[in-house]
Amino acid sequence: MRDTVVFDLDDVLFDATFLKRVARERAVLSMIDAGLPVDFETAIKALFSVIEETGEDYGKHFDEMLEKLGIKWDPRIIAAGVVAYHNTKFSLLEPNPGIFKVILSLRDEGFRVGVASIGPAVKDWEKLIRLNLHHIFHIYKVGLSSWSELFQELDPSTTILVSANPSGIAEASRAGARTVRLLRGRFSHIRSKEADREVKDIWGILSAVKSLSEGL
Amino acid sequence: MRDTVVFDLDDVLFDATFLKRVARERAVLSMIDAGLPVDFETAIKALFSVIEETGEDYGKHFDEMLEKLGIKWDPRIIAAGVVAYHNTKFSLLEPNPGIFKVILSLRDEGFRVGVASIGPAVKDWEKLIRLNLHHIFHIYKVGLSSWSELFQELDPSTTILVSANPSGIAEASRAGARTVRLLRGRFSHIRSKEADREVKDIWGILSAVKSLSEGL
């Protein structure tokens, strides 16, 4: 039986880093337009430091941003940020060019393909559905609490993980899986030694997976 | 000084009833497509009864709907509902035909115009911004806890409230304001005696407000 190739979601199936950056910048511009009385640099710095402190998936980034700036809570300004953020997210959320063909091509060659993600399950399913990638995989393990959870159900010795996240790569490697690291997104400047292959572009995934699978 | 005309948000500025109904129907269809193993009638009945029990603004309608149906929590099915609901909401959210011209016409004739709503402030500001009606008013009282809160700041004797909600009309009337009831939306079949004027269409607001204001 051929290997199972599991794709991570963020920065592999779509460009999460680009999308979040643009969505946040447009949110801040809208908030300023709605009356936020600070300049862009000050505002975006405050937003980034809130995200740093509260995590990516916290639901009240804009509220805490106002607090950090010493500005009274204002639903109009917050709503302006929310609308711009969601409009940007929905309009830019599309698959990384090439990824659909890479997945399909691996399927055609007899690999089992899967998607897995660490994070809130409903939000990650929303991404998959909006990306129109919710029918292409054999295996869906969305909303995992860790990569080791994935390997409770998949045999690591027949699994190849494709991820842009060095800590995911390290975890999968420790579990005994082979790994392909895509050098994209917010972790792309971080070095790691654990990956069996490193590739810079989407098409590189195909040859990396195939050579790994053949034991090369 | 001329009167202040305050517009309620839901079913006056836009067709909230239509939009919610279509969004919920499409959400249920998407959930069935994503694997919800019941028919449309059963599913929508369960959803409506959850909304009845938990209120319109509760954030976990789809989760509780699965529970009510005795179906295991499934993030894929819930995400399918969320995506369809939001896509519908965003694509159908537009001002009631005519309302922009009615508001502008009242402004031109010297009325002060305002918008007020009872509900979550950020969500209601989101609606105003998406409707592109966030610059047209003189007065914004969004996210009130009750109509009496409005009249802590506005003199009821110089205020005319335009609302589709009979309980809003009753409250404003008790507070001493004049009222125009628009017979639209989910309350349109409910009789009420408190309104000074009742109108069936958007253009009717204009003549009702003017005749009320002239003491006719």
GROMACS .gro file of C-alpha atoms in nm:
model
  432
    1MET     CA    1   0.000   0.000   0.000
    2ARG     CA    2   0.121   0.348  -0.078
    3ASP     CA    3   0.184   0.612   0.185
    4THR     CA    4  -0.072   0.855   0.322
    5VAL     CA    5   0.014   1.219   0.255
    6VAL     CA    6  -0.135   1.452   0.516
    7PHE     CA    7  -0.152   1.825   0.440
    8ASP     CA    8  -0.150   2.087   0.711
    9LEU     CA    9  -0.403   2.367   0.654
   10ASP     CA   10  -0.250   2.709   0.725
   11ASP     CA   11   0.013   2.825   0.474
   12VAL     CA   12  -0.002   2.495   0.285
   13LEU     CA   13  -0.354   2.479   0.142
   14PHE     CA   14  -0.384   2.859   0.145
   15ASP     CA   15  -0.171   3.160   0.229
   16ALA     CA   16  -0.287   3.218   0.586
   17THR     CA   17  -0.005   3.458   0.666
   18PHE     CA   18  -0.074   3.692   0.374
   19LEU     CA   19  -0.449   3.683   0.434
   20LYS     CA   20  -0.423   3.765   0.804
   21ARG     CA   21  -0.177   4.046   0.743
   22VAL     CA   22  -0.392   4.213   0.479
   23ALA     CA   23  -0.713   4.158   0.679
   24ARG     CA   24  -0.557   4.320   0.987
   25GLU     CA   25  -0.420   4.614   0.790
   26ARG     CA   26  -0.757   4.677   0.626
   27ALA     CA   27  -0.934   4.640   0.960
   28VAL     CA   28  -0.711   4.907   1.115
   29LEU     CA   29  -0.761   5.143   0.819
   30SER     CA   30  -1.139   5.101   0.854
   31MET     CA   31  -1.125   5.161   1.227
   32ILE     CA   32  -0.934   5.485   1.168
   33ASP     CA   33  -1.191   5.583   0.907
   34ALA     CA   34  -1.464   5.514   1.164
   35GLY     CA   35  -1.300   5.746   1.416
   36LEU     CA   36  -1.010   5.566   1.586
   37PRO     CA   37  -0.797   5.869   1.679
   38VAL     CA   38  -0.445   5.729   1.623
   39ASP     CA   39  -0.221   5.683   1.320
   40PHE     CA   40  -0.185   5.355   1.132
   41GLU     CA   41   0.153   5.257   1.278
   42THR     CA   42   0.040   5.310   1.637
   43ALA     CA   43  -0.282   5.119   1.576
   44ILE     CA   44  -0.131   4.819   1.401
   45LYS     CA   45   0.143   4.793   1.662
   46ALA     CA   46  -0.120   4.783   1.937
   47LEU     CA   47  -0.316   4.519   1.746
   48PHE     CA   48  -0.010   4.299   1.696
   49SER     CA   49   0.082   4.320   2.060
   50VAL     CA   50  -0.274   4.218   2.160
   51ILE     CA   51  -0.256   3.921   1.922
   52GLU     CA   52   0.081   3.828   2.069
   53GLU     CA   53  -0.063   3.834   2.420
   54THR     CA   54  -0.401   3.672   2.362
   55GLY     CA   55  -0.331   3.428   2.079
   56GLU     CA   56  -0.450   3.413   1.720
   57ASP     CA   57  -0.793   3.266   1.790
   58TYR     CA   58  -0.909   3.499   2.065
   59GLY     CA   59  -1.238   3.669   1.974
   60LYS     CA   60  -1.188   4.018   2.120
   61HIS     CA   61  -0.870   4.151   1.959
   62PHE     CA   62  -1.023   4.485   1.858
   63ASP     CA   63  -1.183   4.545   2.198
   64GLU     CA   64  -0.851   4.490   2.375
   65MET     CA   65  -0.669   4.699   2.116
   66LEU     CA   66  -0.883   5.000   2.213
   67GLU     CA   67  -0.816   4.932   2.579
   68LYS     CA   68  -0.442   4.913   2.515
   69LEU     CA   69  -0.457   5.245   2.330
   70GLY     CA   70  -0.645   5.401   2.622
   71ILE     CA   71  -0.949   5.467   2.405
   72LYS     CA   72  -1.306   5.424   2.530
   73TRP     CA   73  -1.483   5.111   2.400
   74ASP     CA   74  -1.668   5.211   2.084
   75PRO     CA   75  -1.892   4.960   1.902
   76ARG     CA   76  -1.883   5.165   1.581
   77ILE     CA   77  -1.504   5.144   1.558
   78ILE     CA   78  -1.499   4.776   1.651
   79ALA     CA   79  -1.771   4.693   1.398
   80ALA     CA   80  -1.576   4.879   1.126
   81GLY     CA   81  -1.276   4.656   1.203
   82VAL     CA   82  -1.486   4.339   1.206
   83VAL     CA   83  -1.654   4.417   0.872
   84ALA     CA   84  -1.324   4.499   0.699
   85TYR     CA   85  -1.153   4.195   0.848
   86HIS     CA   86  -1.423   3.953   0.734
   87ASN     CA   87  -1.464   4.112   0.392
   88THR     CA   88  -1.091   4.077   0.332
   89LYS     CA   89  -1.078   3.723   0.465
   90PHE     CA   90  -1.368   3.606   0.253
   91SER     CA   91  -1.248   3.775  -0.063
   92LEU     CA   92  -0.886   3.655  -0.036
   93LEU     CA   93  -0.946   3.304   0.093
   94GLU     CA   94  -0.852   3.085  -0.200
   95PRO     CA   95  -0.630   2.780  -0.243
   96ASN     CA   96  -0.259   2.832  -0.297
   97PRO     CA   97  -0.207   2.820  -0.675
   98GLY     CA   98  -0.113   2.466  -0.773
   99ILE     CA   99  -0.218   2.292  -0.451
  100PHE     CA  100  -0.535   2.144  -0.600
  101LYS     CA  101  -0.339   1.984  -0.883
  102VAL     CA  102  -0.069   1.858  -0.648
  103ILE     CA  103  -0.327   1.684  -0.427
  104LEU     CA  104  -0.513   1.540  -0.726
  105SER     CA  105  -0.192   1.421  -0.883
  106LEU     CA  106  -0.091   1.237  -0.564
  107ARG     CA  107  -0.438   1.077  -0.554
  108ASP     CA  108  -0.402   0.966  -0.914
  109GLU     CA  109  -0.070   0.802  -0.835
  110GLY     CA  110  -0.228   0.591  -0.563
  111PHE     CA  111  -0.145   0.788  -0.251
  112ARG     CA  112  -0.407   0.833   0.013
  113VAL     CA  113  -0.439   1.206   0.086
  114GLY     CA  114  -0.558   1.375   0.399
  115VAL     CA  115  -0.586   1.711   0.568
  116ALA     CA  116  -0.516   1.772   0.934
  117SER     CA  117  -0.505   2.085   1.146
  118ILE     CA  118  -0.442   2.189   1.501
  119GLY     CA  119  -0.698   2.447   1.608
  120PRO     CA  120  -1.067   2.519   1.653
  121ALA     CA  121  -1.254   2.252   1.452
  122VAL     CA  122  -1.547   2.461   1.327
  123LYS     CA  123  -1.324   2.749   1.213
  124ASP     CA  124  -1.092   2.512   1.026
  125TRP     CA  125  -1.385   2.335   0.859
  126GLU     CA  126  -1.513   2.679   0.755
  127LYS     CA  127  -1.181   2.742   0.583
  128LEU     CA  128  -1.188   2.405   0.405
  129ILE     CA  129  -1.544   2.462   0.285
  130ARG     CA  130  -1.471   2.818   0.165
  131LEU     CA  131  -1.157   2.690  -0.009
  132ASN     CA  132  -1.372   2.425  -0.178
  133LEU     CA  133  -1.126   2.162  -0.060
  134HIS     CA  134  -1.376   1.971   0.154
  135HIS     CA  135  -1.434   1.688  -0.095
  136ILE     CA  136  -1.088   1.618  -0.231
  137PHE     CA  137  -0.931   1.427   0.060
  138HIS     CA  138  -0.970   1.069   0.179
  139ILE     CA  139  -0.900   1.160   0.541
  140TYR     CA  140  -1.014   1.463   0.743
  141LYS     CA  141  -0.857   1.519   1.084
  142VAL     CA  142  -0.951   1.879   1.146
  143GLY     CA  143  -0.944   2.037   1.490
  144LEU     CA  144  -0.676   1.816   1.647
  145SER     CA  145  -0.529   1.918   1.979
  146SER     CA  146  -0.181   1.793   1.874
  147TRP     CA  147  -0.008   1.599   1.597
  148SER     CA  148   0.033   1.302   1.827
  149GLU     CA  149  -0.348   1.278   1.824
  150LEU     CA  150  -0.327   1.226   1.447
  151PHE     CA  151  -0.097   0.929   1.494
  152GLN     CA  152  -0.335   0.760   1.734
  153GLU     CA  153  -0.533   0.682   1.421
  154LEU     CA  154  -0.276   0.687   1.141
  155ASP     CA  155   0.034   0.471   1.131
  156PRO     CA  156   0.326   0.718   1.137
  157SER     CA  157   0.549   0.476   0.948
  158THR     CA  158   0.328   0.507   0.638
  159THR     CA  159   0.251   0.877   0.678
  160ILE     CA  160   0.416   1.182   0.521
  161LEU     CA  161   0.319   1.518   0.673
  162VAL     CA  162   0.338   1.833   0.461
  163SER     CA  163   0.348   2.142   0.682
  164ALA     CA  164   0.485   2.496   0.692
  165ASN     CA  165   0.503   2.494   1.070
  166PRO     CA  166   0.840   2.381   1.213
  167SER     CA  167   0.691   2.270   1.543
  168GLY     CA  168   0.439   2.051   1.359
  169ILE     CA  169   0.723   1.904   1.156
  170ALA     CA  170   0.922   1.835   1.473
  171GLU     CA  171   0.627   1.667   1.646
  172ALA     CA  172   0.544   1.447   1.348
  173SER     CA  173   0.908   1.355   1.309
  174ARG     CA  174   0.932   1.251   1.674
  175ALA     CA  175   0.623   1.037   1.625
  176GLY     CA  176   0.803   0.850   1.346
  177ALA     CA  177   0.644   1.008   1.039
  178ARG     CA  178   0.834   1.142   0.740
  179THR     CA  179   0.795   1.514   0.675
  180VAL     CA  180   0.807   1.770   0.398
  181ARG     CA  181   0.843   2.128   0.509
  182LEU     CA  182   0.707   2.402   0.287
  183LEU     CA  183   0.905   2.721   0.343
  184ARG     CA  184   0.611   2.957   0.332
  185GLY     CA  185   0.428   3.187   0.570
  186ARG     CA  186   0.514   3.334   0.903
  187PHE     CA  187   0.755   3.059   1.008
  188SER     CA  188   0.947   3.050   0.683
  189HIS     CA  189   1.250   3.229   0.829
  190ILE     CA  190   1.277   2.983   1.119
  191ARG     CA  191   1.531   2.709   1.066
  192SER     CA  192   1.458   2.355   1.165
  193LYS     CA  193   1.655   2.034   1.127
  194GLU     CA  194   1.374   1.785   1.161
  195ALA     CA  195   1.227   1.799   0.810
  196ASP     CA  196   1.320   1.516   0.573
  197ARG     CA  197   1.267   1.752   0.281
  198GLU     CA  198   1.239   2.128   0.250
  199VAL     CA  199   1.069   2.287  -0.048
  200LYS     CA  200   1.010   2.649  -0.139
  201ASP     CA  201   0.715   2.619  -0.369
  202ILE     CA  202   0.394   2.423  -0.399
  203TRP     CA  203   0.507   2.215  -0.698
  204GLY     CA  204   0.812   2.108  -0.499
  205ILE     CA  205   0.581   1.913  -0.267
  206LEU     CA  206   0.508   1.662  -0.542
  207SER     CA  207   0.863   1.555  -0.610
  208ALA     CA  208   0.960   1.568  -0.242
  209VAL     CA  209   0.674   1.335  -0.147
  210LYS     CA  210   0.747   1.097  -0.432
  211SER     CA  211   1.119   1.069  -0.362
  212LEU     CA  212   1.055   1.024   0.013
  213SER     CA  213   0.798   0.758  -0.061
  214GLU     CA  214   1.041   0.570  -0.279
  215GLY     CA  215   1.294   0.572   0.005
  216LEU     CA  216   1.535   0.799  -0.178
  217MET     CA  217  -3.711   7.340   1.550
  218ARG     CA  218  -3.840   7.050   1.351
  219ASP     CA  219  -3.888   6.705   1.499
  220THR     CA  220  -3.629   6.431   1.520
  221VAL     CA  221  -3.722   6.118   1.324
  222VAL     CA  222  -3.561   5.804   1.468
  223PHE     CA  223  -3.554   5.489   1.256
  224ASP     CA  224  -3.543   5.143   1.406
  225LEU     CA  225  -3.296   4.908   1.235
  226ASP     CA  226  -3.449   4.562   1.179
  227ASP     CA  227  -3.727   4.547   0.918
  228VAL     CA  228  -3.718   4.926   0.868
  229LEU     CA  229  -3.375   4.997   0.722
  230PHE     CA  230  -3.348   4.645   0.580
  231ASP     CA  231  -3.558   4.332   0.557
  232ALA     CA  232  -3.425   4.145   0.857
  233THR     CA  233  -3.706   3.889   0.855
  234PHE     CA  234  -3.654   3.785   0.494
  235LEU     CA  235  -3.278   3.772   0.533
  236LYS     CA  236  -3.283   3.556   0.844
  237ARG     CA  237  -3.535   3.317   0.697
  238VAL     CA  238  -3.337   3.266   0.376
  239ALA     CA  239  -3.005   3.243   0.565
  240ARG     CA  240  -3.144   2.974   0.795
  241GLU     CA  241  -3.296   2.775   0.510
  242ARG     CA  242  -2.971   2.782   0.317
  243ALA     CA  243  -2.774   2.693   0.630
  244VAL     CA  244  -2.992   2.386   0.683
  245LEU     CA  245  -2.960   2.279   0.319
  246SER     CA  246  -2.581   2.310   0.346
  247MET     CA  247  -2.575   2.112   0.668
  248ILE     CA  248  -2.774   1.833   0.502
  249ASP     CA  249  -2.531   1.842   0.208
  250ALA     CA  250  -2.243   1.812   0.457
  251GLY     CA  251  -2.396   1.500   0.612
  252LEU     CA  252  -2.675   1.600   0.851
  253PRO     CA  253  -2.887   1.281   0.834
  254VAL     CA  254  -3.238   1.427   0.857
  255ASP     CA  255  -3.478   1.582   0.607
  256PHE     CA  256  -3.521   1.957   0.558
  257GLU     CA  257  -3.850   1.988   0.749
  258THR     CA  258  -3.718   1.805   1.055
  259ALA     CA  259  -3.398   2.008   1.054
  260ILE     CA  260  -3.555   2.351   1.013
  261LYS     CA  261  -3.816   2.271   1.279
  262ALA     CA  262  -3.536   2.179   1.523
  263LEU     CA  263  -3.347   2.500   1.436
  264PHE     CA  264  -3.654   2.719   1.490
  265SER     CA  265  -3.726   2.560   1.823
  266VAL     CA  266  -3.364   2.619   1.935
  267ILE     CA  267  -3.392   2.986   1.830
  268GLU     CA  268  -3.721   3.011   2.019
  269GLU     CA  269  -3.557   2.874   2.333
  270THR     CA  270  -3.221   3.050   2.323
  271GLY     CA  271  -3.305   3.382   2.157
  272GLU     CA  272  -3.204   3.535   1.825
  273ASP     CA  273  -2.856   3.643   1.926
  274TYR     CA  274  -2.727   3.325   2.089
  275GLY     CA  275  -2.407   3.207   1.919
  276LYS     CA  276  -2.452   2.828   1.924
  277HIS     CA  277  -2.781   2.764   1.742
  278PHE     CA  278  -2.636   2.495   1.514
  279ASP     CA  279  -2.458   2.313   1.796
  280GLU     CA  280  -2.780   2.292   1.998
  281MET     CA  281  -2.977   2.197   1.691
  282LEU     CA  282  -2.761   1.883   1.652
  283GLU     CA  283  -2.808   1.805   2.019
  284LYS     CA  284  -3.185   1.843   1.990
  285LEU     CA  285  -3.183   1.607   1.691
  286GLY     CA  286  -2.982   1.354   1.890
  287ILE     CA  287  -2.690   1.379   1.648
  288LYS     CA  288  -2.325   1.375   1.759
  289TRP     CA  289  -2.150   1.717   1.749
  290ASP     CA  290  -1.985   1.747   1.408
  291PRO     CA  291  -1.769   2.050   1.324
  292ARG     CA  292  -1.798   1.983   0.950
  293ILE     CA  293  -2.179   2.005   0.958
  294ILE     CA  294  -2.174   2.311   1.184
  295ALA     CA  295  -1.915   2.487   0.966
  296ALA     CA  296  -2.126   2.416   0.656
  297GLY     CA  297  -2.419   2.590   0.829
  298VAL     CA  298  -2.207   2.884   0.939
  299VAL     CA  299  -2.059   2.940   0.592
  300ALA     CA  300  -2.398   2.925   0.419
  301TYR     CA  301  -2.557   3.150   0.683
  302HIS     CA  302  -2.291   3.419   0.653
  303ASN     CA  303  -2.271   3.402   0.274
  304THR     CA  304  -2.646   3.453   0.253
  305LYS     CA  305  -2.649   3.730   0.511
  306PHE     CA  306  -2.369   3.923   0.342
  307SER     CA  307  -2.509   3.885  -0.006
  308LEU     CA  308  -2.867   3.980   0.084
  309LEU     CA  309  -2.795   4.257   0.334
  310GLU     CA  310  -2.904   4.570   0.151
  311PRO     CA  311  -3.124   4.867   0.239
  312ASN     CA  312  -3.497   4.837   0.189
  313PRO     CA  313  -3.570   4.991  -0.153
  314GLY     CA  314  -3.665   5.354  -0.103
  315ILE     CA  315  -3.542   5.394   0.254
  316PHE     CA  316  -3.230   5.592   0.155
  317LYS     CA  317  -3.439   5.847  -0.035
  318VAL     CA  318  -3.695   5.871   0.245
  319ILE     CA  319  -3.423   5.950   0.501
  320LEU     CA  320  -3.251   6.198   0.270
  321SER     CA  321  -3.579   6.367   0.186
  322LEU     CA  322  -3.660   6.416   0.557
  323ARG     CA  323  -3.310   6.561   0.609
  324ASP     CA  324  -3.366   6.799   0.319
  325GLU     CA  325  -3.689   6.919   0.472
  326GLY     CA  326  -3.515   7.010   0.795
  327PHE     CA  327  -3.585   6.710   1.012
  328ARG     CA  328  -3.308   6.568   1.225
  329VAL     CA  329  -3.277   6.198   1.148
  330GLY     CA  330  -3.143   5.922   1.367
  331VAL     CA  331  -3.110   5.547   1.395
  332ALA     CA  332  -3.160   5.351   1.712
  333SER     CA  333  -3.164   4.981   1.790
  334ILE     CA  334  -3.210   4.751   2.084
  335GLY     CA  335  -2.952   4.474   2.069
  336PRO     CA  336  -2.580   4.395   2.064
  337ALA     CA  337  -2.403   4.719   1.969
  338VAL     CA  338  -2.119   4.576   1.759
  339LYS     CA  339  -2.351   4.350   1.557
  340ASP     CA  340  -2.590   4.637   1.489
  341TRP     CA  341  -2.304   4.868   1.384
  342GLU     CA  342  -2.186   4.591   1.150
  343LYS     CA  343  -2.528   4.593   0.986
  344LEU     CA  344  -2.527   4.973   0.948
  345ILE     CA  345  -2.179   4.970   0.796
  346ARG     CA  346  -2.261   4.686   0.555
  347LEU     CA  347  -2.583   4.867   0.461
  348ASN     CA  348  -2.376   5.179   0.394
  349LEU     CA  349  -2.613   5.376   0.616
  350HIS     CA  350  -2.347   5.472   0.870
  351HIS     CA  351  -2.302   5.830   0.745
  352ILE     CA  352  -2.653   5.943   0.665
  353PHE     CA  353  -2.789   6.006   1.015
  354HIS     CA  354  -2.741   6.293   1.259
  355ILE     CA  355  -2.793   6.071   1.564
  356TYR     CA  356  -2.672   5.716   1.628
  357LYS     CA  357  -2.812   5.531   1.930
  358VAL     CA  358  -2.716   5.177   1.845
  359GLY     CA  359  -2.707   4.900   2.103
  360LEU     CA  360  -2.965   5.042   2.346
  361SER     CA  361  -3.098   4.820   2.623
  362SER     CA  362  -3.447   4.972   2.593
  363TRP     CA  363  -3.635   5.254   2.419
  364SER     CA  364  -3.658   5.441   2.746
  365GLU     CA  365  -3.277   5.469   2.732
  366LEU     CA  366  -3.318   5.661   2.405
  367PHE     CA  367  -3.541   5.915   2.574
  368GLN     CA  368  -3.290   5.980   2.847
  369GLU     CA  369  -3.108   6.176   2.577
  370LEU     CA  370  -3.378   6.274   2.330
  371ASP     CA  371  -3.685   6.476   2.419
  372PRO     CA  372  -3.980   6.242   2.347
  373SER     CA  373  -4.210   6.536   2.276
  374THR     CA  374  -4.007   6.627   1.967
  375THR     CA  375  -3.933   6.270   1.857
  376ILE     CA  376  -4.108   6.048   1.606
  377LEU     CA  377  -4.008   5.680   1.613
  378VAL     CA  378  -4.041   5.468   1.300
  379SER     CA  379  -4.042   5.099   1.387
  380ALA     CA  380  -4.182   4.766   1.268
  381ASN     CA  381  -4.180   4.624   1.619
  382PRO     CA  382  -4.508   4.671   1.812
  383SER     CA  383  -4.340   4.650   2.151
  384GLY     CA  384  -4.096   4.925   2.050
  385ILE     CA  385  -4.389   5.135   1.934
  386ALA     CA  386  -4.569   5.077   2.265
  387GLU     CA  387  -4.263   5.169   2.472
  388ALA     CA  388  -4.195   5.486   2.275
  389SER     CA  389  -4.560   5.584   2.294
  390ARG     CA  390  -4.565   5.539   2.672
  391ALA     CA  391  -4.255   5.759   2.691
  392GLY     CA  392  -4.446   6.036   2.514
  393ALA     CA  393  -4.308   6.010   2.160
  394ARG     CA  394  -4.515   5.997   1.845
  395THR     CA  395  -4.483   5.679   1.644
  396VAL     CA  396  -4.512   5.546   1.290
  397ARG     CA  397  -4.548   5.173   1.260
  398LEU     CA  398  -4.425   5.005   0.944
  399LEU     CA  399  -4.623   4.687   0.885
  400ARG     CA  400  -4.333   4.474   0.768
  401GLY     CA  401  -4.139   4.174   0.892
  402ARG     CA  402  -4.208   3.909   1.147
  403PHE     CA  403  -4.442   4.122   1.361
  404SER     CA  404  -4.652   4.253   1.074
  405HIS     CA  405  -4.948   4.029   1.157
  406ILE     CA  406  -4.956   4.147   1.520
  407ARG     CA  407  -5.212   4.419   1.590
  408SER     CA  408  -5.128   4.710   1.811
  409LYS     CA  409  -5.324   5.018   1.908
  410GLU     CA  410  -5.039   5.240   2.019
  411ALA     CA  411  -4.911   5.361   1.681
  412ASP     CA  412  -5.014   5.712   1.575
  413ARG     CA  413  -4.979   5.603   1.214
  414GLU     CA  414  -4.956   5.267   1.042
  415VAL     CA  415  -4.806   5.235   0.696
  416LYS     CA  416  -4.759   4.936   0.474
  417ASP     CA  417  -4.473   5.051   0.255
  418ILE     CA  418  -4.152   5.249   0.284
  419TRP     CA  419  -4.277   5.555   0.095
  420GLY     CA  420  -4.570   5.576   0.335
  421ILE     CA  421  -4.323   5.671   0.610
  422LEU     CA  422  -4.263   6.008   0.447
  423SER     CA  423  -4.623   6.129   0.442
  424ALA     CA  424  -4.699   5.976   0.785
  425VAL     CA  425  -4.404   6.159   0.945
  426LYS     CA  426  -4.490   6.487   0.777
  427SER     CA  427  -4.856   6.483   0.872
  428LEU     CA  428  -4.771   6.381   1.231
  429SER     CA  429  -4.516   6.658   1.251
  430GLU     CA  430  -4.767   6.913   1.134
  431GLY     CA  431  -5.003   6.800   1.409
  432LEU     CA  432  -5.259   6.660   1.168
   0.00000   0.00000   0.00000
